[in-house]
Amino acid sequence: MIYDPIDIALLLGKIALVFFVILTLAAYLVFAERKVLAWIQDRKGPNRVGPFGLLQPLADLIKLLTKEDFRPIGADKWLFYLAPAMAAIPAIMIFAIVPFGAPLTLFGHTVQLQVSDLNVGLLLFMALSSVAVYGVALGGWASNSKYALLGSIRGLAQLISYELSMGLSLVPVVMLARSFRLSDIVNAQAGCWFIVYQPLAFMIFLISIAAECKRIPFDLPEAEGELVAGFHTEYSGMRFGLFFVGEYINIIVLGGLATTFFLGGWHGPFLPPAVWFSAKVLAFAFLFIWVRGTLPRLRYDQLMHFGWKILTPLALVNILVTGWWLVLRG
Amino acid sequence: MKILSDIAALVTGMWITWKHIFRRPVTIQYPEEKRTPYPRYRARIVLTRDPDGGERCVACQLCSGACPVDCITMQSAEDKDGRRYAEWFRINFSRCIFCGFCAEACPTLAIQMTPDFEICKRDIMDLVYEKEDLLIDGCGKSPDYNYYRHAGIGVTQPRGSGAEEKPPVDVRGLLP
Ligand code: SF4
Ligand code: SF4
């Protein structure tokens, strides 16, 4: 296989762009979350650092970087150090398969606005999202602390309840697009978004990704009210920061995936494709923040009941109905 | 259908929080915006003077005794005319809980609470206020009260000439 240097340069450029945009966006999502939650609670939110508090993420970063890097006695050193990376890296890797804009033509090359257009992209997403929960599990286990351990146990219990329904809710998407490739899925929605055909699958996916990125009402592994901070109780400084930013990267990435699977990806009238994509992703982010400002936390047996007794059977029925419909339509 | 009412509850909740996003925040931006405390707000303590300009405090130790955290100390002394005063008077504001018991206990209305709550200091020792820091040139919240006009002992005026006071009775003149 011969690689053209321009191709490689473009690829590296795309990776750098994705890293920069995602990390900045994640930092500002933290800020946006604090602001919106404050507005919901009739407060003003952070407004002291810079104009309208816009430099707050920078101040937070400096604070996290200068904090003591603490490791509890009896913690499993290597796992303790590995876990934050395991939570953040898979999250950002998933974005490699998300198409965030229409293909461009640069220097006579067609550039997919997507880091890598894998033909099993959807499966890669499922695999990586399961890896991400190892960060939670190992972080809690390695900390040698009961709160952290309880948090990670809940994380795992949560994983087995939502992963299945998340996977099953994506099967109709694959059936409609007839491909695991994300660019094909987006192109299949050029005419009509899949949310129109698959509102039920969309709802199931939405609930599952709320559980996936550990957001209220499914923030059981963290559960500030009960478990101090759950699996990252013992973390400090930038290691905590990685867990934290990983959660927000997850929101962006999963919002991007929900957009890709159900809301037509970058398709949309008038505005440029990348703008449509960002708008949809930010709408998801806002929805998550809004839900967090509204709903209480579930118990984890409730989540498991909900996952196994409601979401999974519904997703299965949905697959059957989609299958019949596709057969009848021919 | 239970599920329908559940969904309705969710939507209602989301609608309420949505409306609150557009409400005006109730936050008061403290250093820039300050609200005026009520006149009876309990903060920094002062020692007041009576309308004649004399110190009201008679160093009776009642405030010190009433204080639940023991943050008032003083040394009493007596003037040549018999009027008592505090040689020194010290309140440790780093311990004071601003309960106002001292002001309640004071028989001369000398010690009073003011609404000035901004007494933070960099050095905790600066929060120990001495008599010079506490004493003000004014009557505080009770402008007309003068303890010695009511006390009925001949310190600032001869016996019997105080307010609401009858002249002393010559007990010998009552003999049968
Ligand atoms: S306000 Fe309460 S705590 Fe403070 S000096 Fe008076 S009695 Fe003591
Ligand atoms: S301030 Fe009032 S209670 Fe305290 S010693 Fe003086 S007169 Fe007595």
Coordinates of C-alpha atoms and ligand atoms in Angstrom, one line a residue:
Chain A
M1 CA 0.0 0.0 0.0
I2 CA 1.4 3.4 -0.9
Y3 CA 0.7 6.3 1.2
D4 CA 0.7 9.8 -0.3
P5 CA 2.4 12.3 2.1
I6 CA -0.4 14.7 1.6
D7 CA -2.9 12.1 2.7
I8 CA -0.8 11.4 5.8
A9 CA -0.5 15.1 6.6
L10 CA -4.2 15.6 6.2
L11 CA -4.9 12.7 8.5
L12 CA -2.6 14.1 11.1
G13 CA -4.2 17.4 10.7
K14 CA -7.6 15.9 11.2
I15 CA -6.4 14.1 14.3
A16 CA -5.0 17.3 15.7
L17 CA -8.1 19.2 14.9
V18 CA -10.3 16.6 16.6
F19 CA -8.2 16.5 19.7
F20 CA -8.1 20.3 20.0
V21 CA -11.8 20.8 19.3
I22 CA -12.9 17.9 21.6
L23 CA -10.8 18.9 24.5
T24 CA -11.6 22.5 24.3
L25 CA -15.3 21.7 23.9
A26 CA -15.2 19.3 26.9
A27 CA -13.6 22.0 29.1
Y28 CA -16.3 24.5 28.0
L29 CA -19.0 22.0 28.4
V30 CA -18.1 21.8 32.1
F31 CA -18.4 25.6 32.2
A32 CA -21.7 25.5 30.2
E33 CA -23.0 22.8 32.6
R34 CA -22.2 25.0 35.6
K35 CA -23.9 28.0 34.0
V36 CA -27.0 26.2 32.9
L37 CA -27.4 24.4 36.2
A38 CA -27.0 27.8 37.9
W39 CA -29.7 29.3 35.7
I40 CA -32.0 26.4 36.4
Q41 CA -31.5 27.0 40.1
D42 CA -32.0 30.8 39.7
R43 CA -28.3 31.5 40.3
K44 CA -25.7 33.2 38.1
G45 CA -23.0 30.5 37.9
P46 CA -19.3 31.2 37.5
N47 CA -18.8 34.8 36.3
R48 CA -15.6 36.0 38.0
V49 CA -12.7 34.8 35.8
G50 CA -12.6 36.8 32.6
P51 CA -15.6 38.3 30.8
F52 CA -18.7 36.4 31.8
G53 CA -16.5 33.9 33.5
L54 CA -15.3 32.5 30.2
L55 CA -11.8 31.8 31.5
Q56 CA -13.1 29.6 34.2
P57 CA -12.0 26.4 32.5
L58 CA -8.5 27.7 32.4
A59 CA -8.6 28.5 36.1
D60 CA -9.9 25.0 36.8
L61 CA -7.1 23.5 34.7
I62 CA -4.5 25.4 36.6
K63 CA -6.0 24.4 39.9
L64 CA -6.1 20.7 38.9
L65 CA -2.6 20.8 37.6
T66 CA -1.2 22.3 40.8
K67 CA -3.0 20.0 43.2
E68 CA -1.2 17.3 45.1
D69 CA -1.2 14.0 43.2
F70 CA -2.4 11.8 46.0
R71 CA -2.4 8.0 46.2
P72 CA -4.0 6.3 49.2
I73 CA -2.1 3.7 51.2
G74 CA -2.7 0.2 50.0
A75 CA -3.8 1.4 46.5
D76 CA -2.7 -0.8 43.6
K77 CA -0.2 1.6 42.2
W78 CA -0.2 0.8 38.5
L79 CA -4.0 0.2 38.2
F80 CA -4.6 3.3 40.1
Y81 CA -2.5 5.3 37.7
L82 CA -3.9 3.5 34.6
A83 CA -7.6 3.9 35.4
P84 CA -8.1 7.6 34.5
A85 CA -6.4 7.1 31.2
M86 CA -8.6 4.1 30.6
A87 CA -11.7 6.2 31.2
A88 CA -10.7 9.1 29.0
I89 CA -8.8 7.5 26.1
P90 CA -11.5 5.2 24.8
A91 CA -14.0 8.1 25.0
I92 CA -11.9 10.2 22.7
M93 CA -11.0 7.3 20.4
I94 CA -14.6 6.7 19.7
F95 CA -14.7 10.0 18.0
A96 CA -12.3 8.7 15.4
I97 CA -15.2 7.0 13.6
V98 CA -17.7 9.8 13.8
P99 CA -18.2 11.7 10.5
F100 CA -18.5 15.4 11.5
G101 CA -18.9 17.0 8.1
A102 CA -19.5 16.3 4.4
P103 CA -16.4 15.1 2.4
L104 CA -14.3 18.0 1.2
T105 CA -11.9 18.3 -1.7
L106 CA -8.5 19.7 -0.7
F107 CA -5.4 19.7 -2.9
G108 CA -7.1 17.4 -5.3
H109 CA -7.8 14.8 -2.6
T110 CA -11.2 13.9 -1.3
V111 CA -11.0 14.3 2.4
Q112 CA -13.6 12.5 4.6
L113 CA -14.3 14.7 7.6
Q114 CA -13.9 11.7 9.8
V115 CA -10.6 10.4 11.2
S116 CA -11.2 6.8 10.0
D117 CA -14.0 5.4 8.0
L118 CA -14.0 1.9 9.3
N119 CA -16.3 -0.6 7.8
V120 CA -17.1 -1.9 11.3
G121 CA -17.3 1.5 12.9
L122 CA -20.4 0.7 14.8
L123 CA -18.9 -2.4 16.3
L124 CA -15.8 -0.5 17.2
F125 CA -17.9 2.0 19.1
M126 CA -19.6 -0.8 21.1
A127 CA -16.2 -2.3 21.9
L128 CA -14.6 0.9 23.0
S129 CA -17.6 1.9 25.1
S130 CA -17.2 -1.4 27.0
V131 CA -13.5 -0.7 27.5
A132 CA -14.3 2.7 28.9
V133 CA -16.1 1.2 31.9
Y134 CA -12.8 -0.6 32.9
G135 CA -11.6 2.8 33.9
V136 CA -14.4 3.0 36.3
A137 CA -14.1 -0.5 37.6
L138 CA -10.3 -0.5 37.9
G139 CA -10.2 3.0 39.4
G140 CA -12.6 2.0 42.1
W141 CA -11.0 -1.3 42.8
A142 CA -7.4 0.0 42.9
S143 CA -8.2 2.8 45.3
N144 CA -8.6 0.6 48.3
S145 CA -11.5 2.5 49.5
K146 CA -15.0 1.3 50.2
Y147 CA -16.8 4.2 48.5
A148 CA -14.7 3.8 45.4
L149 CA -15.3 0.1 45.4
L150 CA -19.1 0.5 45.8
G151 CA -19.0 3.0 43.0
S152 CA -17.2 0.7 40.6
I153 CA -19.5 -2.2 41.5
R154 CA -22.4 0.0 40.6
G155 CA -20.6 1.0 37.4
L156 CA -20.4 -2.6 36.3
A157 CA -23.9 -3.4 37.3
Q158 CA -25.0 -0.5 35.3
L159 CA -22.9 -1.6 32.3
I160 CA -24.6 -5.0 32.0
S161 CA -28.0 -3.4 32.2
Y162 CA -27.6 -0.7 29.5
E163 CA -25.0 -2.1 27.1
L164 CA -27.4 -4.7 25.8
S165 CA -30.2 -2.4 25.2
M166 CA -27.8 0.1 23.6
G167 CA -26.5 -2.5 21.2
L168 CA -30.0 -3.7 20.4
S169 CA -31.3 -0.3 19.8
L170 CA -28.7 0.2 17.1
V171 CA -29.6 -3.0 15.2
P172 CA -32.6 -1.4 13.4
V173 CA -30.2 1.4 12.3
V174 CA -27.9 -1.1 10.8
M175 CA -30.9 -2.9 9.2
L176 CA -32.1 0.3 7.6
A177 CA -28.7 1.5 6.4
R178 CA -27.5 -2.0 5.6
S179 CA -24.0 -1.1 6.8
F180 CA -21.8 -0.9 9.9
R181 CA -19.9 2.0 8.3
L182 CA -20.9 5.3 9.8
S183 CA -20.5 7.3 6.6
D184 CA -23.0 4.9 5.0
I185 CA -25.4 5.3 7.9
V186 CA -25.2 9.1 7.5
N187 CA -25.7 8.9 3.7
A188 CA -28.7 6.6 4.2
Q189 CA -30.3 9.5 6.1
A190 CA -29.9 12.0 3.4
G191 CA -33.6 12.0 2.6
C192 CA -35.2 11.2 6.0
W193 CA -33.6 10.9 9.4
F194 CA -33.8 7.6 11.1
I195 CA -35.5 9.1 14.1
V196 CA -38.7 9.3 12.0
Y197 CA -38.6 5.5 11.3
Q198 CA -37.2 4.6 14.7
P199 CA -38.5 6.9 17.5
L200 CA -38.5 4.0 19.9
A201 CA -34.9 2.9 19.1
F202 CA -33.9 6.5 19.5
M203 CA -35.5 6.8 22.9
I204 CA -33.8 3.6 24.0
F205 CA -30.5 4.7 22.7
L206 CA -30.9 8.1 24.4
I207 CA -31.6 6.5 27.8
S208 CA -28.7 4.1 27.3
I209 CA -26.2 6.8 26.5
A210 CA -27.3 8.8 29.5
A211 CA -26.3 5.7 31.5
E212 CA -23.2 5.2 29.4
C213 CA -21.8 8.7 30.3
K214 CA -22.9 8.3 33.9
R215 CA -25.2 11.3 33.9
I216 CA -28.1 11.9 36.2
P217 CA -30.5 10.1 36.5
F218 CA -28.0 7.2 36.0
D219 CA -25.0 8.6 37.8
L220 CA -24.9 5.7 40.2
P221 CA -21.1 5.1 40.1
E222 CA -20.5 8.7 41.3
A223 CA -23.6 9.4 43.4
E224 CA -22.3 12.3 45.3
G225 CA -25.1 12.1 47.8
E226 CA -24.3 8.6 48.9
L227 CA -20.8 7.6 47.8
V228 CA -18.8 10.8 48.3
A229 CA -17.7 10.7 44.6
G230 CA -18.0 7.0 43.9
F231 CA -15.2 5.5 41.9
H232 CA -13.1 8.6 41.8
T233 CA -13.3 9.4 45.5
E234 CA -9.6 8.9 46.1
Y235 CA -8.3 10.7 43.0
S236 CA -6.9 14.2 43.1
G237 CA -5.3 16.6 40.7
M238 CA -5.1 15.9 37.0
R239 CA -6.0 12.2 37.5
F240 CA -9.4 13.3 38.8
G241 CA -9.4 15.8 36.0
L242 CA -9.0 13.0 33.4
F243 CA -12.0 11.2 34.8
F244 CA -13.9 14.4 34.9
V245 CA -13.0 15.5 31.4
G246 CA -13.5 12.0 30.1
E247 CA -17.1 12.2 31.2
Y248 CA -17.7 15.3 29.2
I249 CA -15.8 14.0 26.2
N250 CA -18.2 11.1 26.5
I251 CA -21.1 13.4 26.3
I252 CA -19.8 15.0 23.2
V253 CA -18.9 11.7 21.6
L254 CA -22.1 10.0 22.4
G255 CA -24.1 13.1 21.4
G256 CA -22.2 12.8 18.1
L257 CA -23.1 9.2 17.7
A258 CA -26.7 9.8 18.5
T259 CA -26.6 12.5 15.8
T260 CA -25.0 10.1 13.4
F261 CA -27.3 7.2 14.0
F262 CA -30.7 9.0 14.3
L263 CA -30.5 12.7 13.4
G264 CA -29.0 12.4 10.0
G265 CA -25.4 13.2 11.0
W266 CA -24.2 16.3 9.2
H267 CA -27.2 16.5 6.9
G268 CA -29.4 19.6 7.1
P269 CA -30.6 22.4 4.9
F270 CA -29.0 25.8 4.3
L271 CA -26.2 25.7 6.9
P272 CA -22.8 24.1 6.3
P273 CA -22.7 20.4 7.3
A274 CA -20.1 20.8 10.1
V275 CA -22.4 23.5 11.6
W276 CA -25.4 21.2 11.5
F277 CA -23.4 18.5 13.2
S278 CA -22.1 20.8 16.0
A279 CA -25.5 22.2 16.5
K280 CA -27.0 18.7 17.0
V281 CA -24.2 17.6 19.3
L282 CA -24.6 20.7 21.4
A283 CA -28.3 20.2 21.5
F284 CA -27.7 16.7 23.0
A285 CA -25.2 18.2 25.5
F286 CA -27.8 20.7 26.5
L287 CA -30.4 18.0 26.9
F288 CA -28.1 16.1 29.2
I289 CA -27.5 19.2 31.3
W290 CA -31.1 20.0 31.4
V291 CA -32.1 16.5 32.5
R292 CA -29.4 16.7 35.2
G293 CA -31.0 19.9 36.5
T294 CA -34.4 18.2 36.6
L295 CA -34.4 14.5 37.6
P296 CA -33.3 12.7 40.8
R297 CA -31.0 9.7 40.8
L298 CA -32.4 6.2 40.4
R299 CA -31.4 3.4 42.7
Y300 CA -29.3 0.8 40.9
D301 CA -31.7 -2.0 41.3
Q302 CA -34.3 0.3 39.6
L303 CA -31.8 0.9 36.8
M304 CA -31.3 -2.8 36.4
H305 CA -35.0 -3.6 36.4
F306 CA -35.5 -0.8 33.9
G307 CA -32.7 -2.0 31.6
W308 CA -33.6 -5.7 31.7
K309 CA -37.3 -5.7 32.0
I310 CA -38.3 -2.7 29.9
L311 CA -35.5 -1.5 27.6
T312 CA -34.1 -4.8 26.4
P313 CA -37.5 -6.4 25.5
L314 CA -38.7 -3.2 23.9
A315 CA -35.5 -3.1 21.8
L316 CA -36.0 -6.8 20.8
V317 CA -39.6 -6.2 19.7
N318 CA -38.5 -3.1 17.8
I319 CA -36.0 -5.2 15.9
L320 CA -38.7 -7.7 15.0
V321 CA -41.1 -5.0 13.9
T322 CA -38.4 -3.3 11.8
G323 CA -37.6 -6.7 10.2
W324 CA -41.2 -7.3 9.2
W325 CA -41.6 -3.8 7.9
L326 CA -38.4 -4.1 5.8
V327 CA -39.6 -7.5 4.4
L328 CA -43.1 -6.2 3.6
R329 CA -41.7 -3.1 2.0
G330 CA -39.4 -5.5 -0.1
Chain B
M1 CA -52.0 4.0 32.8
K2 CA -49.1 4.5 35.3
I3 CA -46.5 4.9 32.6
L4 CA -48.4 7.8 31.0
S5 CA -48.6 9.6 34.3
D6 CA -44.9 9.0 34.9
I7 CA -44.1 10.5 31.5
A8 CA -46.3 13.4 32.3
A9 CA -44.5 13.9 35.5
L10 CA -41.2 13.9 33.7
V11 CA -42.3 16.4 31.2
T12 CA -43.8 18.7 33.9
G13 CA -40.5 18.6 35.7
M14 CA -38.5 19.4 32.5
W15 CA -40.9 22.3 31.8
I16 CA -40.5 23.8 35.2
T17 CA -36.7 23.7 35.0
W18 CA -36.9 25.1 31.4
K19 CA -38.9 28.1 32.7
H20 CA -36.4 28.7 35.5
I21 CA -33.6 29.1 33.0
F22 CA -35.1 32.4 32.0
R23 CA -35.9 33.6 35.5
R24 CA -33.8 36.5 36.8
P25 CA -31.2 35.0 39.2
V26 CA -31.7 35.8 42.8
T27 CA -27.9 36.1 43.4
I28 CA -26.6 39.2 45.0
Q29 CA -23.1 39.9 43.7
Y30 CA -21.6 40.6 47.0
P31 CA -18.6 42.9 46.9
E32 CA -20.3 45.0 44.1
E33 CA -23.9 44.8 45.3
K34 CA -24.6 45.0 49.0
R35 CA -27.9 44.7 50.6
T36 CA -28.6 47.0 53.5
P37 CA -28.9 45.0 56.7
Y38 CA -31.9 45.6 58.9
P39 CA -31.2 48.1 61.8
R40 CA -31.3 45.3 64.4
Y41 CA -28.9 43.1 62.4
R42 CA -26.3 41.7 64.9
A43 CA -22.8 42.3 63.8
R44 CA -19.8 44.4 65.0
I45 CA -20.2 45.4 68.7
V46 CA -19.7 48.9 70.0
L47 CA -19.6 50.6 73.4
T48 CA -21.8 53.7 73.4
R49 CA -21.8 56.8 75.4
D50 CA -24.6 58.5 77.3
P51 CA -26.2 61.8 76.1
D52 CA -23.8 63.7 78.2
G53 CA -20.8 62.1 76.6
G54 CA -19.7 59.9 79.4
E55 CA -18.9 56.3 79.0
R56 CA -22.0 54.2 79.7
C57 CA -20.2 51.0 80.6
V58 CA -19.8 50.5 84.3
A59 CA -17.7 47.4 84.1
C60 CA -20.2 45.3 85.8
Q61 CA -19.1 42.1 84.0
L62 CA -22.6 41.1 83.1
C63 CA -21.9 41.0 79.4
S64 CA -18.9 38.9 80.0
G65 CA -20.9 36.5 82.2
A66 CA -23.7 36.3 79.6
C67 CA -21.4 35.6 76.7
P68 CA -21.6 31.9 75.7
V69 CA -18.2 31.8 74.2
D70 CA -16.4 33.9 76.8
C71 CA -15.0 36.5 74.5
I72 CA -15.4 39.6 76.6
T73 CA -12.9 40.6 79.2
M74 CA -12.4 43.8 81.1
Q75 CA -10.8 45.4 84.1
S76 CA -13.0 47.6 86.3
A77 CA -11.9 50.8 87.9
E78 CA -13.5 53.7 89.8
D79 CA -13.2 57.4 89.2
K80 CA -12.7 59.9 92.0
D81 CA -16.4 60.8 92.0
G82 CA -17.3 57.1 92.4
R83 CA -18.3 56.5 88.8
R84 CA -17.2 53.1 87.6
Y85 CA -15.6 52.5 84.3
A86 CA -13.6 49.8 82.4
E87 CA -9.9 50.4 82.5
W88 CA -9.6 48.2 79.5
F89 CA -12.3 46.3 77.7
R90 CA -11.6 43.6 75.1
I91 CA -13.8 41.7 72.7
N92 CA -12.3 38.9 70.7
F93 CA -14.3 38.9 67.5
S94 CA -12.7 35.8 66.2
R95 CA -14.6 33.9 68.9
C96 CA -17.8 36.0 69.0
I97 CA -20.8 34.3 67.6
F98 CA -22.8 37.5 67.4
C99 CA -25.6 36.1 69.5
G100 CA -26.4 39.5 71.1
F101 CA -26.6 38.1 74.6
C102 CA -24.1 40.7 75.8
A103 CA -26.3 43.5 74.6
E104 CA -29.3 41.9 76.2
A105 CA -27.6 41.6 79.5
C106 CA -26.1 45.1 79.7
P107 CA -28.0 47.2 82.4
T108 CA -26.6 50.5 81.1
L109 CA -27.3 49.8 77.3
A110 CA -23.6 50.4 76.8
I111 CA -22.8 47.4 74.7
Q112 CA -24.8 47.3 71.4
M113 CA -24.8 45.4 68.2
T114 CA -24.4 47.3 64.9
P115 CA -25.2 46.1 61.3
D116 CA -21.6 46.5 60.1
F117 CA -20.8 42.9 59.2
E118 CA -17.6 43.5 57.2
I119 CA -14.9 43.0 59.8
C120 CA -12.8 40.4 58.1
K121 CA -9.1 40.8 58.7
R122 CA -6.0 39.2 57.3
D123 CA -4.4 38.6 60.7
I124 CA -6.6 37.0 63.3
M125 CA -5.0 39.0 66.1
D126 CA -6.5 42.1 64.4
L127 CA -9.9 40.8 65.4
V128 CA -9.2 41.4 69.1
Y129 CA -10.8 44.8 69.6
E130 CA -9.7 46.9 72.5
K131 CA -11.7 49.6 74.2
E132 CA -10.4 52.3 71.9
D133 CA -11.7 50.3 68.9
L134 CA -15.0 49.6 70.5
L135 CA -15.9 53.0 72.0
I136 CA -17.9 55.3 69.8
D137 CA -18.9 58.9 70.2
G138 CA -22.6 58.5 70.3
C139 CA -25.6 56.9 72.0
G140 CA -26.3 54.1 69.5
K141 CA -29.8 52.8 69.4
S142 CA -31.0 54.4 72.7
P143 CA -30.3 58.1 72.4
D144 CA -32.0 59.3 75.6
Y145 CA -30.9 56.7 78.1
N146 CA -28.6 57.8 80.8
Y147 CA -28.1 55.0 83.4
Y148 CA -26.9 57.3 86.2
R149 CA -30.1 59.5 85.9
H150 CA -32.1 56.4 86.9
A151 CA -29.7 54.6 89.2
G152 CA -30.4 56.7 92.2
I153 CA -26.9 56.6 93.7
G154 CA -25.3 60.0 94.2
V155 CA -22.6 59.8 91.5
T156 CA -23.5 62.3 88.8
Q157 CA -26.2 64.2 90.7
P158 CA -27.2 64.4 94.4
R159 CA -29.4 61.7 95.7
G160 CA -33.0 62.2 95.0
S161 CA -32.7 64.4 91.9
G162 CA -32.6 61.6 89.3
A163 CA -35.5 60.9 86.9
E164 CA -38.6 59.4 88.5
E165 CA -36.9 59.5 91.8
K166 CA -38.3 60.8 95.0
P167 CA -36.1 62.7 97.5
P168 CA -34.6 60.3 100.1
V169 CA -36.7 60.0 103.2
D170 CA -35.3 61.1 106.5
V171 CA -35.8 57.8 108.3
R172 CA -35.3 59.5 111.7
G173 CA -38.2 61.9 110.9
L174 CA -40.4 58.9 110.6
L175 CA -39.9 57.9 114.2
P176 CA -43.0 58.1 116.4
Ligands
SF4_1 S1 -22.6 38.7 70.8 FE1 -22.7 36.8 72.0 S2 -20.7 35.9 71.6 FE2 -20.5 38.0 70.9 S3 -19.6 39.1 72.6 FE3 -21.9 39.3 72.8 S4 -22.5 37.6 74.1 FE4 -20.4 37.1 73.4
SF4_2 S1 -20.9 46.7 78.7 FE1 -22.7 46.7 79.9 S2 -22.8 44.6 80.8 FE2 -20.8 44.9 79.9 S3 -19.6 45.5 81.7 FE3 -20.2 47.4 80.6 S4 -22.1 47.9 81.7 FE4 -21.7 45.8 82.2

